Each structure stands twice: as C-alpha cells, then as structure tokens.
Tab-separated table of C-alpha atoms in Angstrom:
chain	number	residue	atom	x	y	z
A	1	UNK	CA	-7.786	-6.715	16.549
A	2	UNK	CA	-5.352	-6.430	13.697
A	3	UNK	CA	-6.650	-8.023	10.539
A	4	UNK	CA	-3.201	-8.665	9.058
A	5	UNK	CA	-0.179	-9.505	11.198
A	6	UNK	CA	3.326	-10.044	9.909
A	7	UNK	CA	6.429	-11.591	11.406
A	8	UNK	CA	9.230	-11.036	11.943
A	9	UNK	CA	9.167	-7.256	12.109
A	10	UNK	CA	12.741	-7.151	10.872
A	11	UNK	CA	15.255	-9.595	9.515
A	12	UNK	CA	18.956	-9.385	8.742
A	13	UNK	CA	20.517	-11.945	6.435
A	14	UNK	CA	23.847	-12.639	4.890
A	15	UNK	CA	23.731	-12.658	1.108
A	16	UNK	CA	22.904	-16.133	-0.127
A	17	UNK	CA	20.774	-17.099	2.864
A	18	UNK	CA	17.087	-17.893	2.546
A	19	UNK	CA	14.280	-15.917	4.181
A	20	UNK	CA	10.813	-16.921	5.313
A	21	UNK	CA	8.307	-14.145	5.986
A	22	UNK	CA	5.025	-14.931	7.677
A	23	UNK	CA	1.577	-13.391	7.494
A	24	UNK	CA	-1.501	-14.226	9.520
A	25	UNK	CA	-4.826	-12.758	8.576
A	26	UNK	CA	-8.295	-12.635	10.053
A	27	UNK	CA	-11.395	-14.095	8.454
A	28	UNK	CA	-12.340	-10.613	7.278
A	29	UNK	CA	-9.138	-10.127	5.290
A	30	UNK	CA	-9.066	-12.427	2.287
A	31	UNK	CA	-7.468	-12.431	-1.157
A	32	UNK	CA	-3.905	-12.144	0.063
A	33	UNK	CA	-1.352	-10.034	-1.736
A	34	UNK	CA	2.350	-9.503	-1.113
A	35	UNK	CA	4.037	-6.199	-1.879
A	36	UNK	CA	7.627	-4.984	-1.843
A	37	UNK	CA	8.841	-1.484	-1.129
A	38	UNK	CA	12.415	-0.412	-1.680
A	39	UNK	CA	13.499	2.341	0.722
A	40	UNK	CA	12.036	5.536	-0.656
A	41	UNK	CA	10.395	3.668	-3.501
A	42	UNK	CA	6.903	2.773	-4.549
A	43	UNK	CA	4.973	-0.303	-3.436
A	44	UNK	CA	5.192	-3.025	-6.026
A	45	UNK	CA	2.926	-6.043	-6.146
A	46	UNK	CA	4.803	-9.335	-5.896
A	47	UNK	CA	1.956	-11.823	-5.704
A	48	UNK	CA	-1.787	-11.852	-5.742
A	49	UNK	CA	-2.215	-15.184	-3.986
A	50	UNK	CA	-5.536	-15.896	-2.316
A	51	UNK	CA	-4.717	-19.610	-2.045
A	52	UNK	CA	-2.089	-22.129	-3.018
A	53	UNK	CA	1.490	-21.620	-4.098
A	54	UNK	CA	2.941	-19.236	-6.638
A	55	UNK	CA	6.508	-18.791	-7.835
A	56	UNK	CA	8.370	-16.040	-9.560
A	57	UNK	CA	12.142	-16.177	-9.800
A	58	UNK	CA	13.568	-16.679	-6.324
A	59	UNK	CA	10.265	-15.861	-4.624
A	60	UNK	CA	7.599	-18.330	-3.535
A	61	UNK	CA	4.301	-17.431	-1.911
A	62	UNK	CA	2.153	-20.030	-0.177
A	63	UNK	CA	-1.277	-19.210	1.223
A	64	UNK	CA	-3.277	-21.687	3.300
A	65	UNK	CA	-6.636	-20.011	3.352
A	66	UNK	CA	-8.419	-22.174	5.923
A	67	UNK	CA	-5.512	-21.668	8.339
A	68	UNK	CA	-5.464	-17.938	7.590
A	69	UNK	CA	-1.774	-17.781	6.920
A	70	UNK	CA	0.546	-16.957	4.096
A	71	UNK	CA	4.296	-17.066	3.695
A	72	UNK	CA	6.827	-15.517	1.378
A	73	UNK	CA	10.012	-17.443	0.814
A	74	UNK	CA	13.067	-15.748	-0.659
A	75	UNK	CA	15.783	-18.117	-1.744
A	76	UNK	CA	19.457	-17.206	-2.150
A	77	UNK	CA	18.912	-13.650	-0.955
A	78	UNK	CA	20.716	-10.765	-2.628
A	79	UNK	CA	21.503	-7.283	-1.365
A	80	UNK	CA	18.953	-5.934	-3.828
A	81	UNK	CA	16.234	-7.816	-1.934
A	82	UNK	CA	16.643	-5.376	0.950
A	83	UNK	CA	13.523	-3.383	1.690
A	84	UNK	CA	10.140	-3.859	3.284
A	85	UNK	CA	7.737	-6.649	2.429
A	86	UNK	CA	4.057	-6.125	3.090
A	87	UNK	CA	1.289	-8.640	3.287
A	88	UNK	CA	-2.193	-7.322	2.559
A	89	UNK	CA	-5.681	-8.743	2.709
A	90	UNK	CA	-8.869	-7.458	1.187
A	91	UNK	CA	-11.914	-6.695	3.313
A	92	UNK	CA	-14.647	-6.387	0.678
A	93	UNK	CA	-12.882	-3.859	-1.550
A	94	UNK	CA	-10.576	-2.311	1.077
A	95	UNK	CA	-6.987	-3.578	1.056
A	96	UNK	CA	-5.638	-3.779	4.608
A	97	UNK	CA	-1.879	-3.903	5.097
A	98	UNK	CA	0.270	-5.485	7.750
A	99	UNK	CA	3.071	-3.513	9.384
A	100	UNK	CA	5.637	-5.111	7.096
A	101	UNK	CA	8.867	-7.059	7.497
A	102	UNK	CA	12.008	-4.979	7.078
A	103	UNK	CA	14.630	-7.106	5.373
A	104	UNK	CA	18.303	-6.173	5.252
A	105	UNK	CA	20.633	-8.380	3.254
A	106	UNK	CA	24.300	-7.886	3.999
A	107	UNK	CA	26.958	-8.338	1.316
B	1	UNK	CA	1.876	2.789	-19.626
B	2	UNK	CA	3.452	5.158	-17.131
B	3	UNK	CA	1.678	3.607	-14.186
B	4	UNK	CA	-0.021	5.621	-11.472
B	5	UNK	CA	1.304	9.179	-11.487
B	6	UNK	CA	1.345	11.337	-8.389
B	7	UNK	CA	2.326	14.973	-8.174
B	8	UNK	CA	4.088	16.665	-6.587
B	9	UNK	CA	6.681	14.196	-5.273
B	10	UNK	CA	7.439	16.450	-2.335
B	11	UNK	CA	5.460	19.231	-0.741
B	12	UNK	CA	6.364	21.411	2.200
B	13	UNK	CA	3.704	23.552	3.824
B	14	UNK	CA	3.523	25.756	6.860
B	15	UNK	CA	1.142	24.907	9.663
B	16	UNK	CA	-2.351	26.090	8.756
B	17	UNK	CA	-1.794	26.157	5.010
B	18	UNK	CA	-3.647	24.076	2.455
B	19	UNK	CA	-2.151	21.184	0.488
B	20	UNK	CA	-3.558	19.588	-2.650
B	21	UNK	CA	-2.193	16.288	-3.873
B	22	UNK	CA	-2.838	14.905	-7.351
B	23	UNK	CA	-3.172	11.406	-8.703
B	24	UNK	CA	-3.561	10.100	-12.236
B	25	UNK	CA	-4.604	6.426	-12.143
B	26	UNK	CA	-3.757	3.897	-14.801
B	27	UNK	CA	-5.987	4.403	-17.823
B	28	UNK	CA	-8.974	2.082	-17.713
B	29	UNK	CA	-8.742	1.324	-14.018
B	30	UNK	CA	-12.071	1.771	-12.287
B	31	UNK	CA	-10.931	1.675	-8.657
B	32	UNK	CA	-8.824	4.409	-7.060
B	33	UNK	CA	-7.524	4.381	-3.501
B	34	UNK	CA	-5.699	6.850	-1.278
B	35	UNK	CA	-3.450	5.647	1.544
B	36	UNK	CA	-1.226	7.413	4.044
B	37	UNK	CA	2.097	5.910	5.108
B	38	UNK	CA	4.033	6.791	8.252
B	39	UNK	CA	6.669	4.900	10.185
B	40	UNK	CA	4.490	4.710	13.285
B	41	UNK	CA	1.099	3.868	11.751
B	42	UNK	CA	2.233	2.055	8.624
B	43	UNK	CA	-0.144	2.074	5.664
B	44	UNK	CA	-3.529	3.544	6.505
B	45	UNK	CA	-6.536	3.446	4.196
B	46	UNK	CA	-8.029	6.868	3.593
B	47	UNK	CA	-10.625	6.689	0.837
B	48	UNK	CA	-11.848	4.744	-2.198
B	49	UNK	CA	-13.522	5.637	-5.483
B	50	UNK	CA	-15.209	3.252	-7.871
B	51	UNK	CA	-15.989	4.542	-11.361
B	52	UNK	CA	-15.331	8.057	-9.997
B	53	UNK	CA	-17.979	7.720	-7.280
B	54	UNK	CA	-16.864	8.024	-3.650
B	55	UNK	CA	-17.567	4.684	-1.981
B	56	UNK	CA	-15.778	4.775	1.337
B	57	UNK	CA	-14.035	7.649	3.080
B	58	UNK	CA	-13.994	6.029	6.507
B	59	UNK	CA	-10.245	6.531	6.870
B	60	UNK	CA	-10.322	10.256	6.245
B	61	UNK	CA	-9.963	12.662	9.161
B	62	UNK	CA	-13.362	14.278	8.805
B	63	UNK	CA	-12.776	17.931	9.354
B	64	UNK	CA	-9.809	18.877	7.202
B	65	UNK	CA	-9.411	16.135	4.583
B	66	UNK	CA	-11.404	15.817	1.392
B	67	UNK	CA	-10.977	13.831	-1.800
B	68	UNK	CA	-12.512	14.171	-5.205
B	69	UNK	CA	-12.459	12.400	-8.529
B	70	UNK	CA	-13.917	14.813	-11.079
B	71	UNK	CA	-13.084	12.586	-14.030
B	72	UNK	CA	-11.659	9.128	-14.671
B	73	UNK	CA	-8.168	10.461	-15.272
B	74	UNK	CA	-7.450	12.168	-11.989
B	75	UNK	CA	-8.195	12.356	-8.314
B	76	UNK	CA	-7.216	14.949	-5.736
B	77	UNK	CA	-6.682	14.818	-1.994
B	78	UNK	CA	-6.994	18.161	-0.269
B	79	UNK	CA	-5.871	18.882	3.268
B	80	UNK	CA	-6.996	22.164	4.759
B	81	UNK	CA	-5.254	23.851	7.643
B	82	UNK	CA	-2.381	21.353	7.612
B	83	UNK	CA	-0.925	20.262	10.931
B	84	UNK	CA	2.500	18.728	11.697
B	85	UNK	CA	0.813	15.361	12.358
B	86	UNK	CA	-0.357	15.337	8.725
B	87	UNK	CA	3.265	14.875	7.643
B	88	UNK	CA	3.408	11.544	5.829
B	89	UNK	CA	3.744	9.948	2.438
B	90	UNK	CA	0.387	9.964	0.671
B	91	UNK	CA	-0.053	7.112	-1.760
B	92	UNK	CA	-2.536	6.711	-4.565
B	93	UNK	CA	-3.306	3.309	-6.055
B	94	UNK	CA	-5.570	1.971	-8.751
B	95	UNK	CA	-6.847	-1.412	-9.789
B	96	UNK	CA	-8.704	-2.686	-12.782
B	97	UNK	CA	-11.791	-4.100	-11.149
B	98	UNK	CA	-13.389	-2.656	-8.066
B	99	UNK	CA	-10.397	-3.181	-5.797
B	100	UNK	CA	-10.541	-6.959	-5.866
B	101	UNK	CA	-7.392	-7.402	-7.858
B	102	UNK	CA	-3.797	-6.288	-7.716
B	103	UNK	CA	-3.218	-2.718	-6.639
B	104	UNK	CA	-0.805	-0.539	-8.575
B	105	UNK	CA	0.713	2.254	-6.522
B	106	UNK	CA	2.143	5.611	-7.445
B	107	UNK	CA	5.441	6.851	-6.066
B	108	UNK	CA	3.649	8.928	-3.473
B	109	UNK	CA	3.736	12.525	-2.326
B	110	UNK	CA	5.851	13.238	0.724
B	111	UNK	CA	4.100	15.978	2.666
B	112	UNK	CA	6.055	17.851	5.310
B	113	UNK	CA	4.193	20.306	7.506
B	114	UNK	CA	6.504	22.661	9.371
C-alpha cells in the first residue's frame, strides 16, 4: 500500500482562514518532511520533523511518530500560501512523497 | 550558494530522439537523487547516488533510462528513444548526508516528447 497518504487532496480557503493538512505514513516511512511547491516552482523544504512540534512563522508541524501521523497547520492564510504541500517520509535513504494537498487561498 | 542547478529548464524532443538532462548538486552534498513528477503519478523516485556511486536505480525504467555521476559536481539523466509517456518534469535533489536529511531540489527540467 501507499507509504505516505495525505488529506485532503485539495482545499480552498478564504484569506485569513486557518488550514490543517494531514499526513499518515507507514512504519517504513520515517523522518517526516514537509515541502511546498508553488505552481511551476521548485519544491522547497518547510520542515524536517521526525517527531514533535516545530514552528516557523505562520506554519506549525506536529508529528506523532508512534501514531504514524503528521499535520501541517497554516494560520491566517494568505493568497501567497496557494500551492501544493507535500508530506514525505524516508525509507532508509529513499524519500517517498505523498500525492500532495493542493491549497488555493482566495482573496 | 545557487542551490541545485538543472539544465535545460525546458526540452522538447520528437518521439524516438534522445534527451540528456543535467544536474549540478549543491557543493559538498554527498547524496543526489532524481525524481519524475507528473500530475497523474505525482513524485516518483528514479535513482540515487551516494558519493558519486549509484546506490539504487529501482525507479528507473530499465531499457531506455540511464543516470551517471562522473564527478561530484554533476549528474546526468539520459533517456534514449523518448516516448510521449516520458513527458514529465524531471527533478534533481541533493542532501548533505546520505539522504537522511533535508532534500534541496532544483527547478526541474520539463521534458515534452511530441
């Protein structure tokens, strides 16, 4: 089965609303990372978060390793947050990506 | 630091032609990865080098795809006899320590096979 599963597949928000993106990963996909990709842009690492909670700006990542889940919280969303957010786990050295959550923030 | 550099940004080939894609990883990074991104399949692992040595090419279509890393400053992905289904964005990434840390991606090469 899929080693990394993300939900929702897509999300539309009004600017200012909060977003919660979910990631579930198998026991073979550890060392969670979150990436962001602007349409047509490169993948940019947001968090390397194998466990616990990390913050940067309006973003918070929480990984509960023994429950094999991670979340990405975006507070007070802005139109510039629009794009695709990927969760990825590492199987040995191989980084396996989920299908992504496509976020669209409306002005 | 210019980050991971990929060239060309766009490449258009005719069916049956060869395509060579180039990647310059971040200086000092020992792990280099190639991925393929399509809307349908998402991000697919192709191959991985550690200290220039090929470690895992399990994601590579065997017959027409090959990858090399002749020195620590560049890697190439070659596709022979390109087919329309090879059309995708090919991404190169590097990391500082054997792929166990944050990956840094290039901007990708968009390959279109007519």
